[in-house]
Amino acid sequence: MTVTSVRTDRRTATRQRIADAAARLASEHGVAATTADQIAAEAGVGRATFFRHFDSKELAVATGLADAAIFVIVGLLAEVPPQVGPLDAVRAAYARLGEDFDANRQTFLDQADLCRSSPAMFAWTLRLYVDWEMAIADAVRPRFVALAPHDPRPRMVGAMAMAAVRLACDEWLVDRGSGDLPALVQEHLDALHLPPDPRPDPRGAR
Amino acid sequence: MTVTSVRTDRRTATRQRIADAAARLASEHGVAATTADQIAAEAGVGRATFFRHFDSKELAVATGLADAAIFVIVGLLAEVPPQVGPLDAVRAAYARLGEDFDANRQTFLDQADLCRSSPAMFAWTLRLYVDWEMAIADAVRPRFVALAPHDPRPRMVGAMAMAAVRLACDEWLVDRGSGDLPALVQEHLDALHLPPDPRPDPRGAR
DNA sequence: ACGGCAATGAGACTCAGTATCATCGCCGTG
DNA sequence: CACGGCGATGATACTGAGTCTCATTGCCGT
């Protein structure tokens, strides 16, 4: 798969250490109270190296918080039977992800708060979500049939998946995380099933 | 509608002047080469006032570039006949918006480049898109029937509308803006029509 | 009129982010 | 097995973003 040498391995490991250190310090003291120097020191690297790996302090924190999860979700997507359609596969993967939600409820709440703790933190979190979108797009692409070279569908599904998570989190935070986040995510994904033909209104209104 | 007094009017006008100055200077010299001091001076305000109105230099530039367009799109949405469904209304509004695309092709290209000219600029552009999402969500909300209090559908439609624009732009920029952007946006919106039941595959594959 | 408060300007200060240069150590070549 | 190239890092200095505080101005309600 990916080319792996001593050099690239060490670089990846360094990046990982920095992200972990950033997430740990920011979780404990808040993003604003954590300086780039502290993160670099905690990761055992120089300050310059820190900024060689991340474009901003906020991106490092966001990456440290969530970078592991992206591999989890891609892994879960791969486990869904191949004949399941793209969007249903996302639903299934998220459902699996939500199974052990209650055990980590407080962690999720803290991370969601941290991601929104400042406008800059939120902006860079959105930036990271774009990476997730692409990872999900790549993961669901094989599930499309008759896929044109630049077919927009995989990336739109990726965007939809991340939008569902983000908006579900927003809704979840309204009552300080007391609700059922996985259920909210599913509801948001279902919302996308906008009536294929909206006029007849499938919800049977009136 | 909104409360309007001499005070709030002046504040709004000041914000507008700052955003305009930011967009003008950044368009001419690039974001990195434009300092907050220059923008403040160009807008005729103090440096402190600049940061009272915008959380970052990048957000000011992005706002100046695109803030007018949000009113346009909301206005166009309002003009679509009320019986048209939410998603089709978005399609129609974007179609109207794209009518005079060729006349502004170079402007769009410059702005799209500027929004992606640095990781920070891109991140803050994404942040601004969230505002657009909410504006679109509010604009299409009346088009939903049987709308529950916290129904996720309006916001998901808003998110998809902005995702379509963003991803279409990405695709458009691949060949340096020589393609048909409005058509790309429509294709991305259509991708949302993911087969209501993905298995049968409506595109008639094989 | 007058007192409160929102908006601003000025200036100081911290720290994010960048650039430069030197060093170290992996990697492919002779 | 040297050795030269280059990628990754550390140290350091510098610009400028973003924050804070305090003083001033002028709209607004009593």
Coordinates of C-alpha atoms (C1' of nucleotides) in Angstrom, one line a residue:
Chain A
M1 CA 0.0 0.0 0.0
T2 CA 1.6 3.2 1.1
V3 CA 5.4 3.5 0.7
T4 CA 7.0 3.0 4.1
S5 CA 10.6 3.7 5.0
V6 CA 12.4 4.5 8.2
R7 CA 12.1 8.2 7.3
T8 CA 8.4 8.4 6.5
D9 CA 7.6 6.2 9.5
R10 CA 9.4 8.5 11.9
R11 CA 7.7 11.5 10.3
T12 CA 4.3 9.9 10.7
A13 CA 5.1 9.0 14.3
T14 CA 6.2 12.6 15.1
R15 CA 3.1 14.0 13.6
Q16 CA 1.0 11.6 15.7
R17 CA 2.9 12.6 18.9
I18 CA 2.2 16.2 18.2
A19 CA -1.5 15.7 17.5
D20 CA -1.8 13.6 20.7
A21 CA 0.0 16.2 22.8
A22 CA -2.1 19.0 21.3
A23 CA -5.4 17.2 22.1
R24 CA -4.3 16.3 25.6
L25 CA -3.2 19.8 26.6
A26 CA -6.2 21.5 25.0
S27 CA -8.6 19.1 26.6
E28 CA -7.1 19.8 30.0
H29 CA -6.6 23.6 29.8
G30 CA -8.6 24.7 26.9
V31 CA -7.3 25.7 23.5
A32 CA -6.7 29.4 24.2
A33 CA -4.6 28.6 27.3
T34 CA -2.4 26.1 25.4
T35 CA 0.5 27.6 23.5
A36 CA 2.3 26.1 20.6
D37 CA 5.5 26.0 22.7
Q38 CA 3.8 23.8 25.3
I39 CA 2.5 21.4 22.7
A40 CA 5.9 21.1 21.0
A41 CA 7.6 20.6 24.4
E42 CA 5.0 18.0 25.4
A43 CA 5.6 16.2 22.1
G44 CA 9.3 16.4 22.5
V45 CA 9.9 18.4 19.3
G46 CA 11.0 21.9 18.5
R47 CA 8.6 24.6 17.9
A48 CA 9.5 24.8 14.2
T49 CA 8.8 21.2 13.7
F50 CA 5.3 21.7 15.2
F51 CA 4.4 24.1 12.5
R52 CA 6.0 22.0 9.8
H53 CA 3.4 19.3 10.6
F54 CA 0.3 21.5 11.2
D55 CA -0.8 24.7 9.6
S56 CA -2.2 26.0 12.9
K57 CA -2.5 25.2 16.5
E58 CA -6.2 24.6 16.1
L59 CA -5.7 22.1 13.3
A60 CA -3.3 20.1 15.5
V61 CA -5.8 20.0 18.3
A62 CA -8.7 19.0 16.0
T63 CA -6.5 16.3 14.4
G64 CA -5.5 14.9 17.8
L65 CA -9.1 14.7 18.9
A66 CA -10.5 13.1 15.8
D67 CA -7.8 11.6 13.7
A68 CA -8.2 8.2 15.1
A69 CA -11.9 8.2 14.5
I70 CA -11.5 8.6 10.7
F71 CA -9.7 5.3 10.5
V72 CA -12.4 3.7 12.6
I73 CA -15.2 4.9 10.4
V74 CA -13.4 3.9 7.2
G75 CA -12.7 0.5 8.7
L76 CA -16.4 0.1 9.7
L77 CA -17.4 1.1 6.2
A78 CA -15.2 -1.6 4.8
E79 CA -16.9 -4.2 7.0
V80 CA -20.4 -3.5 5.6
P81 CA -21.3 -6.1 3.0
P82 CA -20.4 -4.8 -0.5
Q83 CA -23.8 -5.1 -1.9
V84 CA -25.2 -2.5 0.5
G85 CA -25.6 0.9 -1.2
P86 CA -23.4 3.8 -0.4
L87 CA -25.7 5.8 1.8
D88 CA -27.0 2.8 3.6
A89 CA -23.5 1.7 4.2
V90 CA -22.8 5.0 5.9
R91 CA -25.9 4.6 8.0
A92 CA -24.8 1.1 9.0
A93 CA -21.2 2.2 9.8
Y94 CA -22.5 5.1 12.0
A95 CA -24.9 2.7 13.7
R96 CA -22.0 0.4 14.6
L97 CA -20.0 3.5 15.8
G98 CA -22.9 4.5 18.0
E99 CA -23.1 1.2 19.8
D100 CA -20.7 2.1 22.5
F101 CA -21.9 5.7 22.7
D102 CA -23.1 5.8 26.3
A103 CA -19.7 4.6 27.6
N104 CA -18.1 7.6 26.0
R105 CA -20.8 10.2 26.3
Q106 CA -18.8 12.6 28.4
T107 CA -15.8 12.3 26.2
F108 CA -17.9 13.1 23.1
L109 CA -19.4 16.1 24.9
D110 CA -16.1 17.5 25.9
Q111 CA -14.7 17.1 22.4
A112 CA -17.8 18.7 20.8
D113 CA -17.5 21.6 23.2
L114 CA -13.8 22.0 22.5
C115 CA -14.4 22.0 18.7
R116 CA -16.7 25.0 19.2
S117 CA -14.8 26.7 22.0
S118 CA -13.7 29.5 19.7
P119 CA -14.5 30.7 16.1
A120 CA -11.0 29.7 15.0
M121 CA -11.3 26.3 16.6
F122 CA -14.6 25.8 14.8
A123 CA -13.2 27.0 11.5
W124 CA -10.3 24.6 11.6
T125 CA -12.5 21.7 12.7
L126 CA -14.6 22.3 9.5
R127 CA -11.3 22.2 7.6
L128 CA -10.6 18.8 9.0
Y129 CA -14.1 17.6 8.1
V130 CA -13.2 18.1 4.5
D131 CA -10.5 15.5 4.9
W132 CA -13.0 13.2 6.4
E133 CA -15.4 13.8 3.5
M134 CA -12.8 12.7 1.1
A135 CA -11.9 9.6 3.1
I136 CA -15.6 8.6 3.2
A137 CA -16.0 9.4 -0.5
D138 CA -13.1 7.1 -1.2
A139 CA -14.5 4.4 1.1
V140 CA -18.0 4.4 -0.5
R141 CA -16.9 4.9 -4.1
P142 CA -16.7 1.1 -4.9
R143 CA -20.3 0.8 -3.9
F144 CA -21.5 2.9 -6.8
V145 CA -22.3 1.2 -10.1
A146 CA -21.8 2.9 -13.5
L147 CA -19.5 5.5 -12.0
A148 CA -18.4 8.2 -14.3
P149 CA -14.8 9.5 -14.0
H150 CA -15.7 12.7 -12.2
D151 CA -19.0 11.5 -10.8
P152 CA -20.1 13.9 -8.0
R153 CA -22.0 11.3 -6.0
P154 CA -19.2 9.8 -3.8
R155 CA -18.0 13.3 -2.6
M156 CA -21.6 14.4 -2.1
V157 CA -22.2 11.4 0.1
G158 CA -19.1 12.2 2.0
A159 CA -20.2 15.7 2.5
M160 CA -23.6 14.5 3.6
A161 CA -22.1 12.1 6.1
M162 CA -20.1 14.8 7.7
A163 CA -22.9 17.4 7.6
A164 CA -25.1 14.9 9.4
V165 CA -22.6 14.4 12.2
R166 CA -22.0 18.1 12.5
L167 CA -25.6 19.2 12.5
A168 CA -26.6 16.3 14.8
C169 CA -23.9 17.4 17.2
D170 CA -25.3 21.0 17.1
E171 CA -28.7 19.7 17.9
W172 CA -27.4 17.4 20.6
L173 CA -25.6 20.2 22.3
V174 CA -28.8 22.3 22.6
D175 CA -29.7 20.3 25.8
R176 CA -26.1 19.9 26.8
G177 CA -25.7 16.4 25.5
S178 CA -28.5 14.6 27.3
G179 CA -30.1 13.3 24.1
D180 CA -29.3 10.3 22.0
L181 CA -26.6 11.4 19.5
P182 CA -26.4 8.3 17.4
A183 CA -30.2 8.5 16.8
L184 CA -29.8 12.2 15.9
V185 CA -27.2 11.3 13.3
Q186 CA -29.4 8.7 11.8
E187 CA -32.3 11.2 11.6
H188 CA -30.1 13.7 9.8
L189 CA -29.0 11.0 7.4
D190 CA -32.6 10.1 6.8
A191 CA -33.5 13.7 6.2
L192 CA -31.4 13.4 3.0
H193 CA -33.9 10.9 1.7
L194 CA -35.8 14.0 0.8
P195 CA -38.8 12.7 -1.0
P196 CA -37.5 11.7 -4.5
D197 CA -40.4 13.7 -5.7
P198 CA -41.2 16.3 -3.1
R199 CA -44.7 17.2 -4.3
P200 CA -46.7 14.2 -3.3
D201 CA -45.3 14.5 0.2
P202 CA -44.6 11.0 1.5
R203 CA -45.1 12.0 5.1
G204 CA -48.8 12.1 4.5
A205 CA -49.4 15.7 5.5
R206 CA -53.0 16.9 5.2
Chain B
M1 CA -38.3 43.6 10.7
T2 CA -35.0 44.0 12.3
V3 CA -34.6 46.8 14.9
T4 CA -32.9 49.7 13.2
S5 CA -31.5 52.7 15.0
V6 CA -28.8 55.2 14.2
R7 CA -26.4 53.2 16.3
T8 CA -27.0 49.8 14.7
D9 CA -27.2 51.3 11.3
R10 CA -23.8 52.8 11.7
R11 CA -22.4 49.6 13.1
T12 CA -23.7 47.7 10.2
A13 CA -22.3 50.2 7.7
T14 CA -18.9 50.1 9.4
R15 CA -18.8 46.3 9.2
Q16 CA -19.7 46.5 5.5
R17 CA -16.9 49.1 4.8
I18 CA -14.4 46.8 6.6
A19 CA -15.5 43.7 4.6
D20 CA -15.4 45.6 1.3
A21 CA -11.9 47.0 2.1
A22 CA -10.7 43.5 3.0
A23 CA -12.0 42.0 -0.1
R24 CA -10.6 44.8 -2.3
L25 CA -7.1 44.7 -0.9
A26 CA -6.9 40.9 -0.7
S27 CA -8.1 40.6 -4.3
E28 CA -5.4 43.0 -5.5
H29 CA -2.4 41.9 -3.4
G30 CA -3.3 38.5 -2.0
V31 CA -4.4 37.7 1.5
A32 CA -0.9 37.1 2.9
A33 CA 0.4 40.4 1.6
T34 CA -2.6 42.3 3.1
T35 CA -2.3 43.3 6.8
A36 CA -5.0 44.0 9.2
D37 CA -3.7 47.5 9.6
Q38 CA -4.0 48.2 5.9
I39 CA -7.6 46.9 5.8
A40 CA -8.5 49.0 8.9
A41 CA -6.9 52.1 7.3
E42 CA -8.6 51.5 4.0
A43 CA -11.9 51.2 5.8
G44 CA -11.2 54.3 7.8
V45 CA -11.4 52.6 11.2
G46 CA -9.0 51.8 13.9
R47 CA -7.3 48.4 14.1
A48 CA -9.2 47.5 17.3
T49 CA -12.5 48.2 15.6
F50 CA -11.5 45.8 12.8
F51 CA -11.2 42.9 15.2
R52 CA -14.3 43.9 17.0
H53 CA -16.2 43.2 13.8
F54 CA -14.4 40.1 12.5
D55 CA -12.8 37.2 14.4
S56 CA -10.0 37.0 11.9
K57 CA -8.5 38.7 8.8
E58 CA -9.5 35.8 6.7
L59 CA -13.1 35.9 7.8
A60 CA -13.3 39.6 6.9
V61 CA -11.9 38.9 3.4
A62 CA -14.3 35.9 2.9
T63 CA -17.2 38.0 4.1
G64 CA -16.3 40.9 1.8
L65 CA -16.1 38.5 -1.2
A66 CA -19.3 36.7 -0.6
D67 CA -21.6 38.5 1.8
A68 CA -23.6 40.2 -1.0
A69 CA -24.2 36.9 -2.7
I70 CA -26.0 35.4 0.3
F71 CA -28.7 38.1 0.1
V72 CA -29.0 37.4 -3.6
I73 CA -29.5 33.7 -3.2
V74 CA -32.0 34.2 -0.4
G75 CA -33.8 36.7 -2.6
L76 CA -33.9 34.3 -5.5
L77 CA -35.2 31.5 -3.3
A78 CA -38.0 33.8 -2.3
E79 CA -38.9 34.4 -5.9
V80 CA -39.4 30.7 -6.7
P81 CA -43.1 29.8 -6.5
P82 CA -44.0 28.5 -3.0
Q83 CA -45.4 25.2 -4.2
V84 CA -42.0 24.1 -5.5
G85 CA -40.3 21.7 -3.1
P86 CA -37.2 22.7 -1.0
L87 CA -34.6 21.0 -3.0
D88 CA -36.1 22.0 -6.4
A89 CA -36.3 25.5 -5.2
V90 CA -32.6 25.5 -4.5
R91 CA -32.0 24.1 -8.0
A92 CA -34.1 26.8 -9.5
A93 CA -32.4 29.6 -7.5
Y94 CA -29.0 28.4 -8.5
A95 CA -30.1 28.1 -12.1
R96 CA -31.2 31.8 -12.1
L97 CA -27.9 32.7 -10.4
G98 CA -25.9 31.0 -13.1
E99 CA -27.6 32.8 -15.9
D100 CA -25.1 35.6 -16.0
F101 CA -22.2 33.4 -15.2
D102 CA -20.2 33.9 -18.3
A103 CA -20.1 37.7 -17.8
N104 CA -18.4 37.1 -14.4
R105 CA -16.4 34.0 -15.1
Q106 CA -13.1 35.6 -14.3
T107 CA -14.4 37.2 -11.1
F108 CA -15.6 33.9 -9.9
L109 CA -12.3 32.3 -10.8
D110 CA -10.4 34.9 -8.9
Q111 CA -12.6 34.6 -5.9
A112 CA -12.5 30.8 -5.9
D113 CA -8.7 30.9 -6.0
L114 CA -8.5 33.5 -3.2
C115 CA -10.7 31.3 -1.0
R116 CA -8.2 28.5 -1.4
S117 CA -5.0 30.5 -1.4
S118 CA -4.0 29.3 2.1
P119 CA -5.2 26.7 4.5
A120 CA -6.3 29.4 6.9
M121 CA -8.3 31.2 4.2
F122 CA -10.0 27.9 3.2
A123 CA -10.8 27.1 6.8
W124 CA -12.5 30.5 7.4
T125 CA -14.3 30.3 4.1
L126 CA -15.8 27.0 5.4
R127 CA -16.8 28.8 8.6
L128 CA -18.6 31.4 6.5
Y129 CA -20.4 28.7 4.6
V130 CA -22.1 27.6 7.8
D131 CA -23.8 31.0 7.9
W132 CA -24.9 30.5 4.4
E133 CA -26.3 27.1 5.3
M134 CA -28.4 28.5 8.0
A135 CA -29.6 31.3 5.7
I136 CA -30.6 28.8 3.1
A137 CA -32.2 26.6 5.7
D138 CA -34.4 29.5 6.9
A139 CA -35.3 30.4 3.3
V140 CA -36.5 26.9 2.4
R141 CA -38.1 26.0 5.7
P142 CA -41.5 27.3 4.7
R143 CA -41.5 24.8 1.8
F144 CA -41.6 21.8 4.0
V145 CA -44.9 20.4 5.0
A146 CA -45.5 18.6 8.3
L147 CA -42.4 20.2 9.8
A148 CA -41.4 19.0 13.3
P149 CA -39.9 21.6 15.7
H150 CA -36.4 20.3 15.3
D151 CA -36.8 18.8 11.9
P152 CA -33.3 18.2 10.5
R153 CA -34.4 18.5 6.9
P154 CA -34.0 22.3 6.3
R155 CA -30.5 22.4 7.7
M156 CA -29.5 19.3 5.8
V157 CA -30.8 20.9 2.6
G158 CA -28.8 24.1 3.4
A159 CA -25.7 22.0 4.0
M160 CA -26.1 20.1 0.8
A161 CA -26.7 23.3 -1.1
M162 CA -23.4 24.7 0.1
A163 CA -21.6 21.4 -0.4
A164 CA -22.7 21.3 -4.0
V165 CA -21.3 24.8 -4.6
R166 CA -18.0 24.0 -2.9
L167 CA -17.5 20.6 -4.5
A168 CA -18.6 22.0 -7.9
C169 CA -16.0 24.7 -7.5
D170 CA -13.3 22.2 -6.7
E171 CA -14.2 20.3 -9.8
W172 CA -14.4 23.5 -11.9
L173 CA -10.9 24.5 -10.8
V174 CA -9.3 21.3 -11.9
D175 CA -9.2 22.7 -15.5
R176 CA -8.7 26.3 -14.3
G177 CA -12.3 27.4 -14.6
S178 CA -12.8 26.6 -18.3
G179 CA -15.8 24.4 -17.7
D180 CA -19.5 25.3 -17.0
L181 CA -19.7 26.0 -13.3
P182 CA -23.5 26.3 -13.1
A183 CA -23.9 23.0 -14.8
L184 CA -21.5 21.4 -12.3
V185 CA -23.5 22.8 -9.4
Q186 CA -26.7 21.3 -10.8
E187 CA -25.0 17.9 -11.3
H188 CA -23.8 18.0 -7.7
L189 CA -27.3 18.8 -6.5
D190 CA -28.7 16.0 -8.7
A191 CA -26.3 13.6 -7.1
L192 CA -28.3 14.1 -4.0
H193 CA -31.1 12.3 -5.7
L194 CA -29.2 9.2 -4.8
P195 CA -31.5 6.5 -5.9
P196 CA -34.3 6.4 -3.3
D197 CA -33.6 2.8 -3.2
P198 CA -30.0 2.4 -4.4
R199 CA -30.1 -1.3 -5.3
P200 CA -32.1 -1.1 -8.6
D201 CA -29.6 1.5 -9.9
P202 CA -31.7 4.0 -11.9
R203 CA -28.8 4.9 -14.2
G204 CA -29.4 1.6 -16.0
A205 CA -26.0 0.1 -15.5
R206 CA -25.2 -3.1 -17.3
Chain C
dA1 C1' -30.5 68.2 30.6
dC2 C1' -28.4 64.0 32.2
dG3 C1' -26.8 59.5 33.2
dG4 C1' -26.0 55.0 31.0
dC5 C1' -24.0 52.4 27.6
dA6 C1' -22.6 51.0 23.0
dA7 C1' -19.1 51.9 19.6
dT8 C1' -14.7 53.4 18.7
dG9 C1' -9.5 54.7 19.0
dA10 C1' -5.0 54.3 20.9
dG11 C1' -1.5 51.7 22.5
dA12 C1' 0.8 47.8 24.7
dC13 C1' 1.4 43.0 25.0
dT14 C1' 1.3 37.9 24.0
dC15 C1' 2.0 34.6 20.9
dA16 C1' 0.9 32.4 16.3
dG17 C1' 3.1 31.6 12.1
dT18 C1' 7.2 32.2 8.8
dA19 C1' 11.8 32.3 7.2
dT20 C1' 16.7 31.3 7.5
dC21 C1' 20.6 28.6 8.5
dA22 C1' 23.1 24.8 10.4
dT23 C1' 23.0 19.9 11.8
dC24 C1' 21.9 15.1 11.7
dG25 C1' 20.9 10.9 9.6
dC26 C1' 18.5 7.9 6.1
dC27 C1' 19.1 6.5 1.3
dG28 C1' 20.7 5.6 -3.3
dT29 C1' 25.0 5.7 -6.1
dG30 C1' 30.0 4.6 -7.5
Chain D
dC1 C1' 31.9 0.6 1.8
dA2 C1' 32.5 5.5 1.5
dC3 C1' 30.0 9.5 -0.2
dG4 C1' 27.0 12.9 -1.8
dG5 C1' 22.1 14.3 -1.9
dC6 C1' 18.2 15.3 0.5
dG7 C1' 14.6 15.1 3.8
dA8 C1' 13.6 16.0 8.8
dT9 C1' 14.7 18.6 12.6
dG10 C1' 16.4 22.5 16.0
dA11 C1' 17.5 27.1 17.0
dT12 C1' 16.7 31.8 16.4
dA13 C1' 14.9 36.0 14.8
dC14 C1' 11.1 38.6 13.0
dT15 C1' 6.5 40.1 11.3
dG16 C1' 2.0 40.6 12.3
dA17 C1' -2.5 38.5 14.1
dG18 C1' -5.5 38.8 17.9
dT19 C1' -6.4 40.4 22.9
dC20 C1' -6.8 43.6 26.5
dT21 C1' -7.3 48.0 28.9
dC22 C1' -8.4 52.6 29.3
dA23 C1' -10.1 56.9 27.7
dT24 C1' -13.4 59.3 24.5
dT25 C1' -17.4 60.2 21.8
dG26 C1' -22.1 60.3 21.0
dC27 C1' -26.7 58.0 20.7
dC28 C1' -30.6 56.8 23.7
dG29 C1' -34.0 56.6 27.5
dT30 C1' -35.5 59.0 31.7

